[in-house]
mmCIF file of C-alpha atoms in Angstrom:
data_model
loop_
_atom_site.group_PDB
_atom_site.id
_atom_site.type_symbol
_atom_site.label_atom_id
_atom_site.label_comp_id
_atom_site.label_asym_id
_atom_site.label_seq_id
_atom_site.Cartn_x
_atom_site.Cartn_y
_atom_site.Cartn_z
ATOM 1 C CA MET X 1 75.548 15.195 202.273
ATOM 2 C CA THR X 2 76.259 16.448 198.770
ATOM 3 C CA SER X 3 76.566 19.789 197.480
ATOM 4 C CA ARG X 4 75.587 21.248 193.935
ATOM 5 C CA ALA X 5 77.459 23.529 191.660
ATOM 6 C CA VAL X 6 76.057 27.089 191.621
ATOM 7 C CA ASP X 7 75.451 28.685 188.202
ATOM 8 C CA ASP X 8 76.595 32.140 188.652
ATOM 9 C CA SER X 9 74.608 33.261 185.361
ATOM 10 C CA CYS X 10 71.226 32.176 187.269
ATOM 11 C CA SER X 11 72.182 33.739 190.767
ATOM 12 C CA LEU X 12 69.993 35.759 192.481
ATOM 13 C CA LEU X 13 72.319 37.525 194.532
ATOM 14 C CA THR X 14 75.179 39.270 192.568
ATOM 15 C CA LEU X 15 77.227 42.203 193.142
ATOM 16 C CA GLY X 16 77.186 42.849 189.236
ATOM 17 C CA ARG X 17 79.813 44.893 187.307
ATOM 18 C CA VAL X 18 81.360 48.154 188.745
ATOM 19 C CA ASP X 19 80.132 51.162 187.647
ATOM 20 C CA SER X 20 81.503 53.609 189.884
ATOM 21 C CA VAL X 21 84.558 54.077 191.954
ATOM 22 C CA ARG X 22 85.370 56.090 194.828
ATOM 23 C CA VAL X 23 88.800 56.290 196.295
ATOM 24 C CA GLN X 24 89.672 58.224 199.340
ATOM 25 C CA VAL X 25 93.055 59.054 201.017
ATOM 26 C CA GLY X 26 93.318 60.602 204.325
ATOM 27 C CA TYR X 27 96.503 61.675 206.121
ATOM 28 C CA ARG X 28 96.763 61.912 209.760
ATOM 29 C CA ALA X 29 99.573 62.389 212.570
ATOM 30 C CA SER X 30 98.603 59.151 214.315
ATOM 31 C CA PRO X 31 95.916 56.470 214.317
ATOM 32 C CA ASP X 32 94.252 58.178 217.178
ATOM 33 C CA LYS X 33 94.440 61.675 215.556
ATOM 34 C CA GLN X 34 91.861 63.198 213.280
ATOM 35 C CA VAL X 35 92.572 63.538 209.536
ATOM 36 C CA ASP X 36 94.278 66.646 208.556
ATOM 37 C CA ARG X 37 94.109 66.281 204.954
ATOM 38 C CA HIS X 38 91.752 64.234 202.733
ATOM 39 C CA TYR X 39 91.611 63.353 199.182
ATOM 40 C CA LEU X 40 88.660 62.125 197.142
ATOM 41 C CA LEU X 41 88.562 60.769 193.717
ATOM 42 C CA ASP X 42 85.029 59.714 192.129
ATOM 43 C CA LEU X 43 85.354 57.850 188.857
ATOM 44 C CA SER X 44 82.708 56.211 186.243
ATOM 45 C CA VAL X 45 83.747 53.060 184.844
ATOM 46 C CA PRO X 46 83.290 52.880 180.934
ATOM 47 C CA GLU X 47 81.500 50.231 179.622
ATOM 48 C CA GLN X 48 83.663 47.513 177.821
ATOM 49 C CA ASP X 49 83.565 47.190 174.042
ATOM 50 C CA GLY X 50 80.539 45.053 172.912
ATOM 51 C CA GLY X 51 78.481 45.462 176.266
ATOM 52 C CA GLY X 52 78.006 42.722 178.352
ATOM 53 C CA ASP X 53 77.633 42.410 182.183
ATOM 54 C CA GLY X 54 81.118 41.187 182.725
ATOM 55 C CA ASP X 55 83.242 42.754 185.519
ATOM 56 C CA VAL X 56 86.663 43.729 183.974
ATOM 57 C CA LEU X 57 87.976 46.245 186.549
ATOM 58 C CA ASP X 58 90.951 44.665 188.295
ATOM 59 C CA GLU X 59 90.708 46.089 191.901
ATOM 60 C CA ARG X 60 94.287 44.713 192.510
ATOM 61 C CA ARG X 61 95.595 47.333 190.071
ATOM 62 C CA ILE X 62 93.905 49.987 191.692
ATOM 63 C CA LEU X 63 95.568 49.064 195.015
ATOM 64 C CA ALA X 64 98.835 49.012 193.296
ATOM 65 C CA ALA X 65 98.594 52.427 191.824
ATOM 66 C CA LEU X 66 97.677 53.581 195.082
ATOM 67 C CA GLU X 67 100.857 52.595 196.891
ATOM 68 C CA PRO X 68 102.852 55.964 196.266
ATOM 69 C CA VAL X 69 100.474 57.493 198.929
ATOM 70 C CA LEU X 70 102.311 55.071 201.590
ATOM 71 C CA TYR X 71 105.621 56.975 201.654
ATOM 72 C CA ALA X 72 104.648 60.591 201.989
ATOM 73 C CA GLY X 73 108.411 61.713 202.059
ATOM 74 C CA ALA X 74 109.770 58.577 203.724
ATOM 75 C CA ASP X 75 111.914 55.953 202.433
ATOM 76 C CA ALA X 76 109.894 53.331 203.867
ATOM 77 C CA ARG X 77 106.021 53.036 203.653
ATOM 78 C CA ARG X 78 104.057 54.455 206.599
ATOM 79 C CA HIS X 79 101.597 52.762 208.804
ATOM 80 C CA TYR X 80 98.287 52.866 207.313
ATOM 81 C CA SER X 81 94.740 51.404 207.636
ATOM 82 C CA LEU X 82 92.572 50.087 204.420
ATOM 83 C CA HIS X 83 89.111 49.483 203.945
ATOM 84 C CA GLN X 84 87.196 48.334 200.995
ATOM 85 C CA HIS X 85 83.353 48.217 200.267
ATOM 86 C CA ARG X 86 81.368 46.829 197.177
ATOM 87 C CA TRP X 87 77.690 47.226 196.752
ATOM 88 C CA HIS X 88 74.972 46.644 194.342
ATOM 89 C CA THR X 89 71.240 47.613 193.722
ATOM 90 C CA SER X 90 68.943 45.620 191.964
ATOM 91 C CA TRP X 91 66.403 48.307 190.790
ATOM 92 C CA GLY X 92 66.624 51.079 188.016
ATOM 93 C CA ALA X 93 70.113 51.007 186.236
ATOM 94 C CA SER X 94 71.271 48.524 188.732
ATOM 95 C CA PRO X 95 74.446 50.550 189.680
ATOM 96 C CA GLY X 96 77.415 48.585 191.316
ATOM 97 C CA ALA X 97 80.002 50.857 193.166
ATOM 98 C CA LEU X 98 83.314 50.137 194.690
ATOM 99 C CA GLU X 99 84.655 52.210 197.521
ATOM 100 C CA ILE X 100 88.222 52.135 198.762
ATOM 101 C CA GLY X 101 89.434 54.037 201.650
ATOM 102 C CA LEU X 102 92.951 54.558 202.765
ATOM 103 C CA LEU X 103 94.215 56.040 206.097
ATOM 104 C CA VAL X 104 97.925 57.085 206.256
ATOM 105 C CA SER X 105 99.672 57.910 209.561
ATOM 106 C CA ILE X 106 102.675 60.207 208.831
ATOM 107 C CA GLY X 107 103.525 61.761 212.215
ATOM 108 C CA PRO X 108 104.047 65.602 212.759
ATOM 109 C CA ARG X 109 103.169 67.498 209.395
ATOM 110 C CA THR X 110 105.875 69.509 208.107
ATOM 111 C CA THR X 111 105.946 71.489 204.862
ATOM 112 C CA ALA X 112 108.168 68.797 203.172
ATOM 113 C CA VAL X 113 105.656 65.960 204.342
ATOM 114 C CA SER X 114 102.686 68.041 202.937
ATOM 115 C CA GLU X 115 104.094 68.498 199.765
ATOM 116 C CA ALA X 116 105.175 64.788 199.454
ATOM 117 C CA SER X 117 101.889 63.605 200.484
ATOM 118 C CA TYR X 118 100.249 65.995 197.859
ATOM 119 C CA ASP X 119 102.759 64.698 195.146
ATOM 120 C CA GLY X 120 102.067 61.043 196.055
ATOM 121 C CA VAL X 121 98.229 61.507 195.941
ATOM 122 C CA THR X 122 98.511 63.394 192.691
ATOM 123 C CA ARG X 123 100.625 60.560 191.138
ATOM 124 C CA ALA X 124 98.425 57.833 192.618
ATOM 125 C CA PHE X 125 95.197 59.009 191.400
ATOM 126 C CA LEU X 126 96.194 59.899 187.877
ATOM 127 C CA ASP X 127 97.451 56.155 187.845
ATOM 128 C CA VAL X 128 93.878 54.930 189.180
ATOM 129 C CA MET X 129 92.120 57.073 186.491
ATOM 130 C CA GLU X 130 94.118 55.461 183.993
ATOM 131 C CA VAL X 131 93.492 51.998 185.611
ATOM 132 C CA VAL X 132 89.603 52.709 185.608
ATOM 133 C CA GLY X 133 89.286 54.362 182.251
ATOM 134 C CA GLN X 134 89.259 57.440 180.655
ATOM 135 C CA GLN X 135 87.255 60.243 182.376
ATOM 136 C CA GLU X 136 85.478 63.191 180.932
ATOM 137 C CA ARG X 137 87.127 66.792 181.906
ATOM 138 C CA THR X 138 84.081 69.124 181.607
ATOM 139 C CA PRO X 139 84.104 72.792 183.437
ATOM 140 C CA ALA X 140 82.320 72.584 186.841
ATOM 141 C CA SER X 141 79.735 74.889 187.351
ATOM 142 C CA ARG X 142 79.690 77.205 190.583
ATOM 143 C CA GLU X 143 76.745 75.322 191.778
ATOM 144 C CA SER X 144 77.984 71.825 191.209
ATOM 145 C CA ALA X 145 81.489 72.844 192.662
ATOM 146 C CA VAL X 146 80.105 74.309 195.767
ATOM 147 C CA GLN X 147 77.632 71.182 196.310
ATOM 148 C CA ARG X 148 80.834 68.877 195.554
ATOM 149 C CA ALA X 149 82.937 70.764 197.992
ATOM 150 C CA ARG X 150 80.203 70.387 200.807
ATOM 151 C CA ASP X 151 79.623 66.925 200.149
ATOM 152 C CA ALA X 152 83.532 66.172 200.374
ATOM 153 C CA ALA X 153 83.988 68.301 203.627
ATOM 154 C CA ALA X 154 80.934 66.231 205.174
ATOM 155 C CA THR X 155 82.458 62.841 204.071
ATOM 156 C CA ALA X 156 85.888 63.503 205.229
ATOM 157 C CA TYR X 157 84.807 64.972 208.667
ATOM 158 C CA THR X 158 81.426 63.592 209.389
ATOM 159 C CA VAL X 159 79.589 66.995 209.171
ATOM 160 C CA ASP X 160 76.213 67.930 208.000
ATOM 161 C CA PRO X 161 76.915 69.370 204.432
ATOM 162 C CA ASP X 162 73.856 71.849 204.564
ATOM 163 C CA ALA X 163 75.265 73.329 207.809
ATOM 164 C CA LEU X 164 78.642 74.393 206.107
ATOM 165 C CA SER X 165 78.801 78.216 205.425
ATOM 166 C CA LEU X 166 80.412 79.536 202.269
ATOM 167 C CA ARG X 167 83.375 81.622 203.794
ATOM 168 C CA ALA X 168 85.388 82.458 200.668
ATOM 169 C CA GLU X 169 85.725 81.033 196.995
ATOM 170 C CA GLU X 170 87.886 81.346 194.225
ATOM 171 C CA HIS X 171 87.380 80.224 190.310
ATOM 172 C CA HIS X 172 90.536 79.310 188.225
ATOM 173 C CA PRO X 173 89.279 78.770 184.865
ATOM 174 C CA ALA X 174 92.806 78.058 183.336
ATOM 175 C CA ASP X 175 93.094 75.319 185.647
ATOM 176 C CA ASN X 176 89.196 74.331 185.631
ATOM 177 C CA SER X 177 89.111 74.121 189.230
ATOM 178 C CA TRP X 178 87.698 75.793 192.224
ATOM 179 C CA THR X 179 88.924 76.722 195.711
ATOM 180 C CA PHE X 180 86.402 77.229 198.700
ATOM 181 C CA THR X 181 86.664 78.243 202.480
ATOM 182 C CA LEU X 182 83.705 76.357 204.439
ATOM 183 C CA ARG X 183 82.883 76.817 207.857
ATOM 184 C CA SER X 184 80.905 74.322 210.317
ATOM 185 C CA THR X 185 78.664 75.508 212.939
ATOM 186 C CA ALA X 186 81.208 74.508 215.441
ATOM 187 C CA GLY X 187 83.541 77.007 213.879
ATOM 188 C CA ASP X 188 86.010 74.478 212.163
ATOM 189 C CA GLU X 189 87.200 75.640 208.654
ATOM 190 C CA TYR X 190 87.960 73.527 205.801
ATOM 191 C CA ASP X 191 89.510 74.417 202.823
ATOM 192 C CA VAL X 192 88.427 72.656 199.590
ATOM 193 C CA VAL X 193 89.670 72.451 196.311
ATOM 194 C CA VAL X 194 87.435 70.909 193.453
ATOM 195 C CA GLY X 195 89.273 69.698 190.371
ATOM 196 C CA PHE X 196 92.956 69.243 191.728
ATOM 197 C CA ILE X 197 93.929 66.620 189.482
ATOM 198 C CA GLU X 198 94.357 68.273 185.931
ATOM 199 C CA GLY X 199 91.100 70.097 186.360
ATOM 200 C CA TYR X 200 88.963 66.878 186.810
ATOM 201 C CA ALA X 201 85.943 67.858 188.730
ATOM 202 C CA GLY X 202 85.557 64.455 190.471
ATOM 203 C CA SER X 203 88.932 65.173 192.349
ATOM 204 C CA VAL X 204 88.663 66.833 195.602
ATOM 205 C CA SER X 205 91.093 67.630 198.348
ATOM 206 C CA VAL X 206 89.748 68.935 201.779
ATOM 207 C CA ARG X 207 92.150 70.559 204.486
ATOM 208 C CA ASN X 208 91.029 70.669 208.042
ATOM 209 C CA ALA X 209 91.917 74.374 209.041
ATOM 210 C CA HIS X 210 92.189 75.756 212.728
ATOM 211 C CA ARG X 211 89.057 76.327 214.574
ATOM 212 C CA ILE X 212 88.063 79.895 214.728
ATOM 213 C CA GLU X 213 87.652 80.932 218.123
ATOM 214 C CA ALA X 214 84.829 83.498 218.862
ATOM 215 C CA SER X 215 84.901 86.134 221.852
ATOM 216 C CA ASP X 216 82.710 88.981 222.862
ATOM 217 C CA SER X 217 85.441 90.703 224.630
ATOM 218 C CA ILE X 218 88.239 92.823 223.292
ATOM 219 C CA GLY X 219 91.413 92.995 225.517
ATOM 220 C CA PRO X 220 91.626 92.333 229.192
ATOM 221 C CA GLU X 221 89.078 92.915 231.482
#
């Protein structure tokens, strides 16, 4: 049996170049627990000088940039779960996307661990942005910020974004960021910050707050 070489330039099936990157980092107490804090970063990949369809994004550099999130206040790396997904469509602008998800188990959450994990994600996301390329930092309108907050909470916790009610909001013009509190129909609340990385609207943090218990009675019967 003989085999023939495949000419990639004539292949009908190809993943093409990467046009967008989504990175997600979640922290949980243990692998069997729900994520407590979730961070998302959406980036567009600038076209290389001179055009062309070549894929110049080095995925290994993105993973290397994410390594600080594995420590979260510890001297040794925490246990983690990593997944990567790449997709491409053949119609329209033929976009190609890369998605990387990282779940880190950090044990019982303390203030020190929370601060360390936030610092680690901030540093890592800034490094990822440098790897992917310069991102435009433009002020996010309230409408787009609310939608991004709903979508981020839905992605992190598998809820219906349209069923999330807006309970509180605050705009921080100096930081180019928004904070929201969203509530699901089940009573779960999510504190969301849009633009937590230097005001870049594509960076979103989501914290799963305690469930609000409703009661029709006041005091003992």
